[in-house]
C-alpha cells in the first residue's frame, strides 16, 4: 500500500501563507483522485479541494482564491498552497490520494494529518 507523509503545517499569523506537502512512498504511475480535507477543533472533517481525473479541480467556497493545489510528478508529491490564511482555517489538514502505484497496484491512501494554526 502506498503510504503518504504530510509536512508543512505550523503556526502562522492571519494573512500569512503555508505550503503543505503530501509525499507518496513510491512512484505513482497514475493518479485518479486527490483531495485535501481539514478538521477544525470540535467540527466534522470538510473537504477543501478535490481533483478527479478528467474533471476540473473543485475548491470549497471558503478557500476559493486563496488555496491552490499542485503536483510534482517527479517527486510523487501533491501540494496545497495556502495564502491569506484566516484564524478559521485552523485545523488538521489531511490528504487523500487514489491511483496506481509502481506495480500498477490500486491504492487509496491517507496522510497522517498536519496541524495548521492561524493566529489572529
Tab-separated table of N, CA, C and O in Angstrom:
chain	number	residue	atom	x	y	z
A	1	UNK	N	0.842	-1.183	0.000
A	1	UNK	CA	0.000	0.000	0.000
A	1	UNK	C	0.888	1.248	0.000
A	1	UNK	O	1.865	1.326	0.753
A	2	UNK	N	0.554	2.192	-0.847
A	2	UNK	CA	1.307	3.441	-0.908
A	2	UNK	C	1.056	4.220	0.375
A	2	UNK	O	-0.093	4.389	0.797
A	3	UNK	N	2.127	4.683	0.987
A	3	UNK	CA	1.998	5.496	2.186
A	3	UNK	C	2.217	6.955	1.840
A	3	UNK	O	3.004	7.286	0.949
A	4	UNK	N	1.522	7.815	2.572
A	4	UNK	CA	1.621	9.248	2.340
A	4	UNK	C	2.167	9.920	3.587
A	4	UNK	O	1.724	9.615	4.700
A	5	UNK	N	3.087	10.831	3.395
A	5	UNK	CA	3.657	11.586	4.506
A	5	UNK	C	3.406	13.069	4.253
A	5	UNK	O	3.805	13.603	3.204
A	6	UNK	N	2.755	13.691	5.207
A	6	UNK	CA	2.450	15.107	5.083
A	6	UNK	C	3.467	15.949	5.840
A	6	UNK	O	4.022	15.511	6.861
A	7	UNK	N	3.654	17.163	5.370
A	7	UNK	CA	4.539	18.109	6.045
A	7	UNK	C	4.108	19.520	5.685
A	7	UNK	O	3.291	19.718	4.781
A	8	UNK	N	4.659	20.477	6.403
A	8	UNK	CA	4.426	21.867	6.064
A	8	UNK	C	3.485	22.620	6.976
A	8	UNK	O	3.333	23.836	6.852
A	9	UNK	N	2.839	21.918	7.891
A	9	UNK	CA	1.954	22.616	8.803
A	9	UNK	C	2.737	23.444	9.808
A	9	UNK	O	3.962	23.367	9.884
A	10	UNK	N	2.005	24.248	10.572
A	10	UNK	CA	2.668	25.065	11.573
A	10	UNK	C	1.786	26.189	12.042
A	10	UNK	O	0.579	26.197	11.805
A	11	UNK	N	2.412	27.126	12.716
A	11	UNK	CA	1.734	28.293	13.265
A	11	UNK	C	2.070	29.502	12.404
A	11	UNK	O	3.243	29.769	12.112
A	12	UNK	N	1.036	30.224	12.011
A	12	UNK	CA	1.232	31.397	11.174
A	12	UNK	C	0.234	32.473	11.578
A	12	UNK	O	-0.857	32.154	12.089
A	13	UNK	N	0.593	33.711	11.365
A	13	UNK	CA	-0.328	34.801	11.666
A	13	UNK	C	-1.352	34.954	10.542
A	13	UNK	O	-1.093	34.581	9.390
A	14	UNK	N	-2.476	35.499	10.895
A	14	UNK	CA	-3.514	35.763	9.897
A	14	UNK	C	-2.930	36.606	8.769
A	14	UNK	O	-2.164	37.545	8.999
A	15	UNK	N	-3.304	36.219	7.542
A	15	UNK	CA	-2.753	36.881	6.370
A	15	UNK	C	-1.517	36.207	5.811
A	15	UNK	O	-1.084	36.525	4.692
A	16	UNK	N	-0.959	35.297	6.563
A	16	UNK	CA	0.252	34.612	6.139
A	16	UNK	C	-0.028	33.435	5.218
A	16	UNK	O	-1.174	33.186	4.818
A	17	UNK	N	1.025	32.712	4.899
A	17	UNK	CA	0.933	31.594	3.957
A	17	UNK	C	1.639	30.360	4.497
A	17	UNK	O	2.590	30.464	5.281
A	18	UNK	N	1.163	29.219	4.070
A	18	UNK	CA	1.812	27.941	4.324
A	18	UNK	C	1.662	27.085	3.076
A	18	UNK	O	0.683	27.233	2.333
A	19	UNK	N	2.609	26.174	2.895
A	19	UNK	CA	2.512	25.238	1.789
A	19	UNK	C	2.640	23.829	2.350
A	19	UNK	O	3.670	23.449	2.910
A	20	UNK	N	1.562	23.077	2.252
A	20	UNK	CA	1.541	21.703	2.718
A	20	UNK	C	2.000	20.766	1.608
A	20	UNK	O	1.741	21.018	0.426
A	21	UNK	N	2.665	19.701	2.003
A	21	UNK	CA	3.111	18.690	1.057
A	21	UNK	C	2.573	17.326	1.460
A	21	UNK	O	2.452	17.033	2.646
A	22	UNK	N	2.275	16.520	0.477
A	22	UNK	CA	1.780	15.153	0.676
A	22	UNK	C	2.611	14.263	-0.240
A	22	UNK	O	2.385	14.241	-1.458
A	23	UNK	N	3.595	13.581	0.330
A	23	UNK	CA	4.550	12.810	-0.459
A	23	UNK	C	4.239	11.320	-0.417
A	23	UNK	O	4.051	10.755	0.669
A	24	UNK	N	4.208	10.704	-1.579
A	24	UNK	CA	3.944	9.270	-1.663
A	24	UNK	C	5.239	8.486	-1.491
A	24	UNK	O	6.318	8.956	-1.854
A	25	UNK	N	5.111	7.280	-0.959
A	25	UNK	CA	6.278	6.453	-0.655
A	25	UNK	C	6.841	5.729	-1.871
A	25	UNK	O	7.905	5.118	-1.797
A	26	UNK	N	6.115	5.792	-2.987
A	26	UNK	CA	6.605	5.145	-4.201
A	26	UNK	C	6.077	5.897	-5.418
A	26	UNK	O	5.246	6.805	-5.290
A	27	UNK	N	6.558	5.506	-6.555
A	27	UNK	CA	6.133	6.149	-7.790
A	27	UNK	C	4.644	5.959	-8.024
A	27	UNK	O	4.110	4.853	-7.866
A	28	UNK	N	3.992	7.034	-8.374
A	28	UNK	CA	2.577	6.977	-8.738
A	28	UNK	C	2.505	6.949	-10.257
A	28	UNK	O	2.855	7.922	-10.921
A	29	UNK	N	2.084	5.846	-10.799
A	29	UNK	CA	2.033	5.729	-12.250
A	29	UNK	C	0.795	6.400	-12.831
A	29	UNK	O	0.802	6.860	-13.964
A	30	UNK	N	-0.261	6.456	-12.034
A	30	UNK	CA	-1.480	7.116	-12.491
A	30	UNK	C	-2.239	7.612	-11.273
A	30	UNK	O	-2.525	6.847	-10.363
A	31	UNK	N	-2.549	8.892	-11.284
A	31	UNK	CA	-3.287	9.486	-10.166
A	31	UNK	C	-4.749	9.635	-10.581
A	31	UNK	O	-5.050	10.306	-11.567
A	32	UNK	N	-5.620	9.014	-9.836
A	32	UNK	CA	-7.050	9.027	-10.167
A	32	UNK	C	-7.764	10.171	-9.460
A	32	UNK	O	-8.609	10.841	-10.051
A	33	UNK	N	-7.457	10.369	-8.203
A	33	UNK	CA	-8.144	11.401	-7.437
A	33	UNK	C	-7.234	11.902	-6.322
A	33	UNK	O	-6.421	11.158	-5.778
A	34	UNK	N	-7.396	13.181	-6.035
A	34	UNK	CA	-6.650	13.822	-4.958
A	34	UNK	C	-7.621	14.696	-4.180
A	34	UNK	O	-8.482	15.358	-4.778
A	35	UNK	N	-7.483	14.709	-2.879
A	35	UNK	CA	-8.297	15.606	-2.080
A	35	UNK	C	-7.523	16.020	-0.835
A	35	UNK	O	-6.733	15.240	-0.300
A	36	UNK	N	-7.769	17.231	-0.420
A	36	UNK	CA	-7.301	17.718	0.869
A	36	UNK	C	-8.533	17.983	1.725
A	36	UNK	O	-9.524	18.541	1.237
A	37	UNK	N	-8.440	17.581	2.979
A	37	UNK	CA	-9.518	17.788	3.938
A	37	UNK	C	-8.959	18.539	5.134
A	37	UNK	O	-7.754	18.547	5.379
A	38	UNK	N	-9.844	19.134	5.874
A	38	UNK	CA	-9.421	19.719	7.144
A	38	UNK	C	-10.496	19.464	8.185
A	38	UNK	O	-11.684	19.369	7.875
A	39	UNK	N	-10.031	19.366	9.408
A	39	UNK	CA	-10.936	19.178	10.543
A	39	UNK	C	-10.585	20.193	11.609
A	39	UNK	O	-9.501	20.138	12.199
A	40	UNK	N	-11.520	21.108	11.825
A	40	UNK	CA	-11.339	22.118	12.854
A	40	UNK	C	-11.696	21.513	14.206
A	40	UNK	O	-12.459	20.536	14.275
A	41	UNK	N	-11.180	22.075	15.279
A	41	UNK	CA	-11.487	21.539	16.608
A	41	UNK	C	-12.991	21.472	16.865
A	41	UNK	O	-13.702	22.458	16.681
A	42	UNK	N	-13.472	20.307	17.237
A	42	UNK	CA	-14.867	20.134	17.571
A	42	UNK	C	-15.814	20.085	16.391
A	42	UNK	O	-17.042	20.095	16.570
A	43	UNK	N	-15.269	20.031	15.185
A	43	UNK	CA	-16.114	20.024	13.991
A	43	UNK	C	-15.842	18.794	13.141
A	43	UNK	O	-14.844	18.110	13.308
A	44	UNK	N	-16.730	18.538	12.209
A	44	UNK	CA	-16.532	17.411	11.309
A	44	UNK	C	-15.481	17.755	10.273
A	44	UNK	O	-15.153	18.924	10.045
A	45	UNK	N	-14.965	16.721	9.627
A	45	UNK	CA	-13.964	16.925	8.582
A	45	UNK	C	-14.650	17.410	7.311
A	45	UNK	O	-15.661	16.840	6.890
A	46	UNK	N	-14.106	18.437	6.710
A	46	UNK	CA	-14.640	19.006	5.480
A	46	UNK	C	-13.603	18.879	4.365
A	46	UNK	O	-12.409	18.978	4.618
A	47	UNK	N	-14.065	18.717	3.163
A	47	UNK	CA	-13.116	18.712	2.059
A	47	UNK	C	-12.775	20.160	1.708
A	47	UNK	O	-13.615	21.050	1.795
A	48	UNK	N	-11.569	20.370	1.319
A	48	UNK	CA	-11.064	21.695	0.999
A	48	UNK	C	-10.892	21.853	-0.518
A	48	UNK	O	-11.292	22.857	-1.101
A	49	UNK	N	-10.293	20.846	-1.127
A	49	UNK	CA	-10.090	20.851	-2.575
A	49	UNK	C	-10.059	19.406	-3.029
A	49	UNK	O	-9.584	18.526	-2.308
A	50	UNK	N	-10.595	19.150	-4.210
A	50	UNK	CA	-10.586	17.791	-4.720
A	50	UNK	C	-10.427	17.806	-6.230
A	50	UNK	O	-10.893	18.704	-6.916
A	51	UNK	N	-9.725	16.805	-6.681
A	51	UNK	CA	-9.471	16.648	-8.104
A	51	UNK	C	-9.730	15.201	-8.471
A	51	UNK	O	-9.241	14.291	-7.812
A	52	UNK	N	-10.529	14.999	-9.510
A	52	UNK	CA	-10.773	13.673	-10.059
A	52	UNK	C	-10.355	13.731	-11.521
A	52	UNK	O	-10.756	14.645	-12.236
A	53	UNK	N	-9.539	12.771	-11.957
A	53	UNK	CA	-9.037	12.786	-13.319
A	53	UNK	C	-10.174	12.958	-14.308
A	53	UNK	O	-11.253	12.396	-14.142
A	54	UNK	N	-9.951	13.734	-15.312
A	54	UNK	CA	-10.885	14.079	-16.394
A	54	UNK	C	-11.929	15.103	-15.958
A	54	UNK	O	-12.797	15.470	-16.734
A	55	UNK	N	-11.833	15.571	-14.741
A	55	UNK	CA	-12.751	16.603	-14.281
A	55	UNK	C	-11.961	17.789	-13.745
A	55	UNK	O	-10.776	17.703	-13.482
A	56	UNK	N	-12.647	18.908	-13.604
A	56	UNK	CA	-11.995	20.096	-13.091
A	56	UNK	C	-11.727	19.962	-11.602
A	56	UNK	O	-12.418	19.249	-10.884
A	57	UNK	N	-10.727	20.702	-11.169
A	57	UNK	CA	-10.458	20.778	-9.739
A	57	UNK	C	-11.536	21.618	-9.068
A	57	UNK	O	-11.955	22.648	-9.603
A	58	UNK	N	-11.994	21.154	-7.923
A	58	UNK	CA	-13.012	21.875	-7.169
A	58	UNK	C	-12.416	22.402	-5.870
A	58	UNK	O	-11.727	21.656	-5.167
A	59	UNK	N	-12.719	23.631	-5.561
A	59	UNK	CA	-12.305	24.231	-4.299
A	59	UNK	C	-13.554	24.548	-3.486
A	59	UNK	O	-14.542	25.040	-4.029
A	60	UNK	N	-13.491	24.294	-2.209
A	60	UNK	CA	-14.580	24.694	-1.330
A	60	UNK	C	-14.699	26.209	-1.352
A	60	UNK	O	-13.695	26.923	-1.502
A	61	UNK	N	-15.902	26.700	-1.219
A	61	UNK	CA	-16.134	28.151	-1.307
A	61	UNK	C	-15.272	28.930	-0.326
A	61	UNK	O	-14.814	30.034	-0.627
A	62	UNK	N	-15.027	28.346	0.858
A	62	UNK	CA	-14.318	29.109	1.882
A	62	UNK	C	-12.813	29.204	1.621
A	62	UNK	O	-12.099	29.875	2.367
A	63	UNK	N	-12.301	28.574	0.554
A	63	UNK	CA	-10.883	28.702	0.239
A	63	UNK	C	-10.640	29.194	-1.181
A	63	UNK	O	-9.492	29.422	-1.574
A	64	UNK	N	-11.686	29.364	-1.942
A	64	UNK	CA	-11.520	29.801	-3.331
A	64	UNK	C	-10.746	31.118	-3.411
A	64	UNK	O	-11.015	32.049	-2.661
A	65	UNK	N	-9.792	31.128	-4.314
A	65	UNK	CA	-8.982	32.321	-4.500
A	65	UNK	C	-7.830	32.431	-3.525
A	65	UNK	O	-6.976	33.317	-3.666
A	66	UNK	N	-7.801	31.557	-2.519
A	66	UNK	CA	-6.726	31.619	-1.520
A	66	UNK	C	-5.841	30.370	-1.535
A	66	UNK	O	-4.645	30.458	-1.272
A	67	UNK	N	-6.421	29.224	-1.804
A	67	UNK	CA	-5.694	27.953	-1.784
A	67	UNK	C	-5.523	27.439	-3.211
A	67	UNK	O	-6.405	27.614	-4.057
A	68	UNK	N	-4.392	26.778	-3.453
A	68	UNK	CA	-4.128	26.208	-4.767
A	68	UNK	C	-3.478	24.835	-4.604
A	68	UNK	O	-2.517	24.689	-3.842
A	69	UNK	N	-4.007	23.872	-5.322
A	69	UNK	CA	-3.438	22.534	-5.309
A	69	UNK	C	-2.490	22.393	-6.496
A	69	UNK	O	-2.736	22.954	-7.572
A	70	UNK	N	-1.399	21.666	-6.297
A	70	UNK	CA	-0.461	21.416	-7.393
A	70	UNK	C	0.208	20.065	-7.180
A	70	UNK	O	0.046	19.442	-6.121
A	71	UNK	N	0.960	19.645	-8.190
A	71	UNK	CA	1.574	18.327	-8.111
A	71	UNK	C	2.952	18.360	-8.747
A	71	UNK	O	3.147	18.980	-9.787
A	72	UNK	N	3.898	17.697	-8.111
A	72	UNK	CA	5.231	17.484	-8.681
A	72	UNK	C	5.312	16.001	-9.030
A	72	UNK	O	5.476	15.161	-8.155
A	73	UNK	N	5.172	15.708	-10.310
A	73	UNK	CA	5.130	14.315	-10.738
A	73	UNK	C	6.436	13.599	-10.410
A	73	UNK	O	6.431	12.464	-9.922
A	74	UNK	N	7.564	14.261	-10.653
A	74	UNK	CA	8.866	13.627	-10.428
A	74	UNK	C	9.085	13.288	-8.957
A	74	UNK	O	9.747	12.297	-8.637
A	75	UNK	N	8.524	14.108	-8.078
A	75	UNK	CA	8.695	13.904	-6.637
A	75	UNK	C	7.545	13.119	-6.026
A	75	UNK	O	7.555	12.866	-4.821
A	76	UNK	N	6.566	12.740	-6.851
A	76	UNK	CA	5.387	11.999	-6.339
A	76	UNK	C	4.767	12.719	-5.143
A	76	UNK	O	4.422	12.101	-4.128
A	77	UNK	N	4.633	14.014	-5.295
A	77	UNK	CA	4.165	14.851	-4.188
A	77	UNK	C	3.059	15.777	-4.666
A	77	UNK	O	3.135	16.324	-5.770
A	78	UNK	N	2.073	15.935	-3.822
A	78	UNK	CA	0.989	16.878	-4.064
A	78	UNK	C	1.102	17.985	-3.024
A	78	UNK	O	1.416	17.725	-1.860
A	79	UNK	N	0.859	19.205	-3.449
A	79	UNK	CA	0.994	20.352	-2.567
A	79	UNK	C	-0.329	21.086	-2.399
A	79	UNK	O	-1.205	21.034	-3.265
A	80	UNK	N	-0.438	21.788	-1.302
A	80	UNK	CA	-1.555	22.704	-1.076
A	80	UNK	C	-0.948	24.029	-0.626
A	80	UNK	O	-0.453	24.146	0.489
A	81	UNK	N	-0.982	25.003	-1.531
A	81	UNK	CA	-0.510	26.346	-1.205
A	81	UNK	C	-1.657	27.119	-0.584
A	81	UNK	O	-2.732	27.231	-1.200
A	82	UNK	N	-1.444	27.613	0.608
A	82	UNK	CA	-2.494	28.326	1.335
A	82	UNK	C	-2.034	29.749	1.586
A	82	UNK	O	-1.036	29.976	2.291
A	83	UNK	N	-2.745	30.693	1.001
A	83	UNK	CA	-2.426	32.115	1.153
A	83	UNK	C	-3.561	32.832	1.886
A	83	UNK	O	-4.674	32.321	1.987
A	84	UNK	N	-3.260	34.025	2.353
A	84	UNK	CA	-4.261	34.851	3.038
A	84	UNK	C	-4.992	34.047	4.109
A	84	UNK	O	-6.225	34.062	4.188
A	85	UNK	N	-4.231	33.367	4.921
A	85	UNK	CA	-4.827	32.484	5.915
A	85	UNK	C	-5.609	33.263	6.965
A	85	UNK	O	-5.248	34.398	7.320
A	86	UNK	N	-6.687	32.634	7.420
A	86	UNK	CA	-7.562	33.219	8.415
A	86	UNK	C	-7.575	32.317	9.646
A	86	UNK	O	-7.325	31.113	9.535
A	87	UNK	N	-7.917	32.867	10.807
A	87	UNK	CA	-7.999	32.017	12.008
A	87	UNK	C	-8.937	30.831	11.824
A	87	UNK	O	-8.680	29.746	12.357
A	88	UNK	N	-9.990	31.016	11.054
A	88	UNK	CA	-10.929	29.913	10.837
A	88	UNK	C	-10.372	28.812	9.946
A	88	UNK	O	-11.003	27.771	9.761
A	89	UNK	N	-9.193	29.019	9.378
A	89	UNK	CA	-8.537	27.960	8.616
A	89	UNK	C	-7.797	26.979	9.528
A	89	UNK	O	-7.269	25.967	9.052
A	90	UNK	N	-7.763	27.277	10.793
A	90	UNK	CA	-7.088	26.410	11.756
A	90	UNK	C	-7.709	25.023	11.774
A	90	UNK	O	-8.925	24.881	11.768
A	91	UNK	N	-6.856	24.004	11.788
A	91	UNK	CA	-7.342	22.634	11.847
A	91	UNK	C	-6.264	21.655	11.439
A	91	UNK	O	-5.133	22.044	11.151
A	92	UNK	N	-6.652	20.398	11.427
A	92	UNK	CA	-5.748	19.344	10.962
A	92	UNK	C	-6.064	19.077	9.492
A	92	UNK	O	-7.203	18.761	9.143
A	93	UNK	N	-5.053	19.204	8.670
A	93	UNK	CA	-5.214	19.013	7.227
A	93	UNK	C	-4.695	17.634	6.838
A	93	UNK	O	-3.582	17.261	7.219
A	94	UNK	N	-5.504	16.930	6.056
A	94	UNK	CA	-5.142	15.578	5.634
A	94	UNK	C	-5.296	15.450	4.123
A	94	UNK	O	-6.216	16.017	3.548
A	95	UNK	N	-4.396	14.696	3.524
A	95	UNK	CA	-4.501	14.449	2.093
A	95	UNK	C	-4.984	13.015	1.849
A	95	UNK	O	-4.736	12.121	2.645
A	96	UNK	N	-5.681	12.845	0.759
A	96	UNK	CA	-6.134	11.538	0.314
A	96	UNK	C	-5.807	11.391	-1.166
A	96	UNK	O	-6.206	12.241	-1.963
A	97	UNK	N	-5.057	10.360	-1.507
A	97	UNK	CA	-4.711	10.092	-2.894
A	97	UNK	C	-5.218	8.725	-3.295
A	97	UNK	O	-5.103	7.755	-2.530
A	98	UNK	N	-5.751	8.647	-4.495
A	98	UNK	CA	-6.192	7.382	-5.062
A	98	UNK	C	-5.540	7.238	-6.437
A	98	UNK	O	-5.508	8.208	-7.205
A	99	UNK	N	-5.050	6.067	-6.711
A	99	UNK	CA	-4.421	5.867	-8.010
A	99	UNK	C	-3.733	4.530	-8.089
A	99	UNK	O	-4.131	3.572	-7.406
A	100	UNK	N	-2.716	4.476	-8.937
A	100	UNK	CA	-1.979	3.233	-9.170
A	100	UNK	C	-0.507	3.468	-8.875
A	100	UNK	O	0.073	4.457	-9.337
A	101	UNK	N	0.070	2.541	-8.093
A	101	UNK	CA	1.456	2.666	-7.678
A	101	UNK	C	2.427	2.087	-8.674
A	101	UNK	O	2.094	1.803	-9.822
A	102	UNK	N	3.663	1.880	-8.203
A	102	UNK	CA	4.756	1.438	-9.059
A	102	UNK	C	4.488	0.089	-9.705
A	102	UNK	O	4.955	-0.182	-10.814
A	103	UNK	N	3.770	-0.769	-9.036
A	103	UNK	CA	3.440	-2.094	-9.569
A	103	UNK	C	2.049	-2.117	-10.168
A	103	UNK	O	1.462	-3.198	-10.332
A	104	UNK	N	1.549	-0.929	-10.475
A	104	UNK	CA	0.197	-0.779	-11.032
A	104	UNK	C	-0.863	-1.325	-10.075
A	104	UNK	O	-1.937	-1.750	-10.518
A	105	UNK	N	-0.535	-1.321	-8.815
A	105	UNK	CA	-1.482	-1.710	-7.784
A	105	UNK	C	-2.316	-0.501	-7.397
A	105	UNK	O	-1.802	0.598	-7.196
A	106	UNK	N	-3.607	-0.689	-7.293
A	106	UNK	CA	-4.501	0.409	-6.916
A	106	UNK	C	-4.322	0.733	-5.435
A	106	UNK	O	-4.179	-0.166	-4.594
A	107	UNK	N	-4.320	2.001	-5.114
A	107	UNK	CA	-4.232	2.405	-3.718
A	107	UNK	C	-5.207	3.540	-3.424
A	107	UNK	O	-5.579	4.306	-4.308
A	108	UNK	N	-5.596	3.614	-2.189
A	108	UNK	CA	-6.456	4.683	-1.672
A	108	UNK	C	-5.902	4.991	-0.297
A	108	UNK	O	-6.186	4.297	0.680
A	109	UNK	N	-5.047	5.988	-0.226
A	109	UNK	CA	-4.267	6.232	0.979
A	109	UNK	C	-4.511	7.616	1.564
A	109	UNK	O	-4.850	8.559	0.844
A	110	UNK	N	-4.292	7.695	2.866
A	110	UNK	CA	-4.439	8.945	3.612
A	110	UNK	C	-3.116	9.309	4.261
A	110	UNK	O	-2.377	8.435	4.736
A	111	UNK	N	-2.867	10.608	4.312
A	111	UNK	CA	-1.742	11.084	5.081
A	111	UNK	C	-2.073	11.076	6.567
A	111	UNK	O	-3.229	10.866	6.955
A	112	UNK	N	-1.071	11.331	7.374
A	112	UNK	CA	-1.248	11.260	8.821
A	112	UNK	C	-1.880	12.519	9.401
A	112	UNK	O	-2.297	12.534	10.544
A	113	UNK	N	-1.977	13.559	8.580
A	113	UNK	CA	-2.534	14.818	9.055
A	113	UNK	C	-1.448	15.757	9.546
A	113	UNK	O	-0.455	15.311	10.133
A	114	UNK	N	-1.634	17.029	9.296
A	114	UNK	CA	-0.682	18.033	9.760
A	114	UNK	C	-1.462	19.222	10.326
A	114	UNK	O	-2.466	19.642	9.747
A	115	UNK	N	-1.020	19.719	11.444
A	115	UNK	CA	-1.729	20.790	12.140
A	115	UNK	C	-1.376	22.151	11.534
A	115	UNK	O	-0.199	22.480	11.346
A	116	UNK	N	-2.418	22.901	11.253
A	116	UNK	CA	-2.269	24.289	10.808
A	116	UNK	C	-2.976	25.166	11.833
A	116	UNK	O	-4.158	24.954	12.129
A	117	UNK	N	-2.257	26.126	12.376
A	117	UNK	CA	-2.822	27.041	13.352
A	117	UNK	C	-2.596	28.467	12.883
A	117	UNK	O	-1.458	28.857	12.619
A	118	UNK	N	-3.687	29.207	12.750
A	118	UNK	CA	-3.606	30.594	12.300
A	118	UNK	C	-4.013	31.494	13.451
A	118	UNK	O	-5.141	31.416	13.935
A	119	UNK	N	-3.112	32.341	13.865
A	119	UNK	CA	-3.391	33.241	14.989
A	119	UNK	C	-3.909	34.581	14.468
A	119	UNK	O	-3.552	35.027	13.386
A	120	UNK	N	-4.742	35.196	15.273
A	120	UNK	CA	-5.338	36.482	14.861
A	120	UNK	C	-4.468	37.645	15.267
A	120	UNK	O	-3.521	37.516	16.016
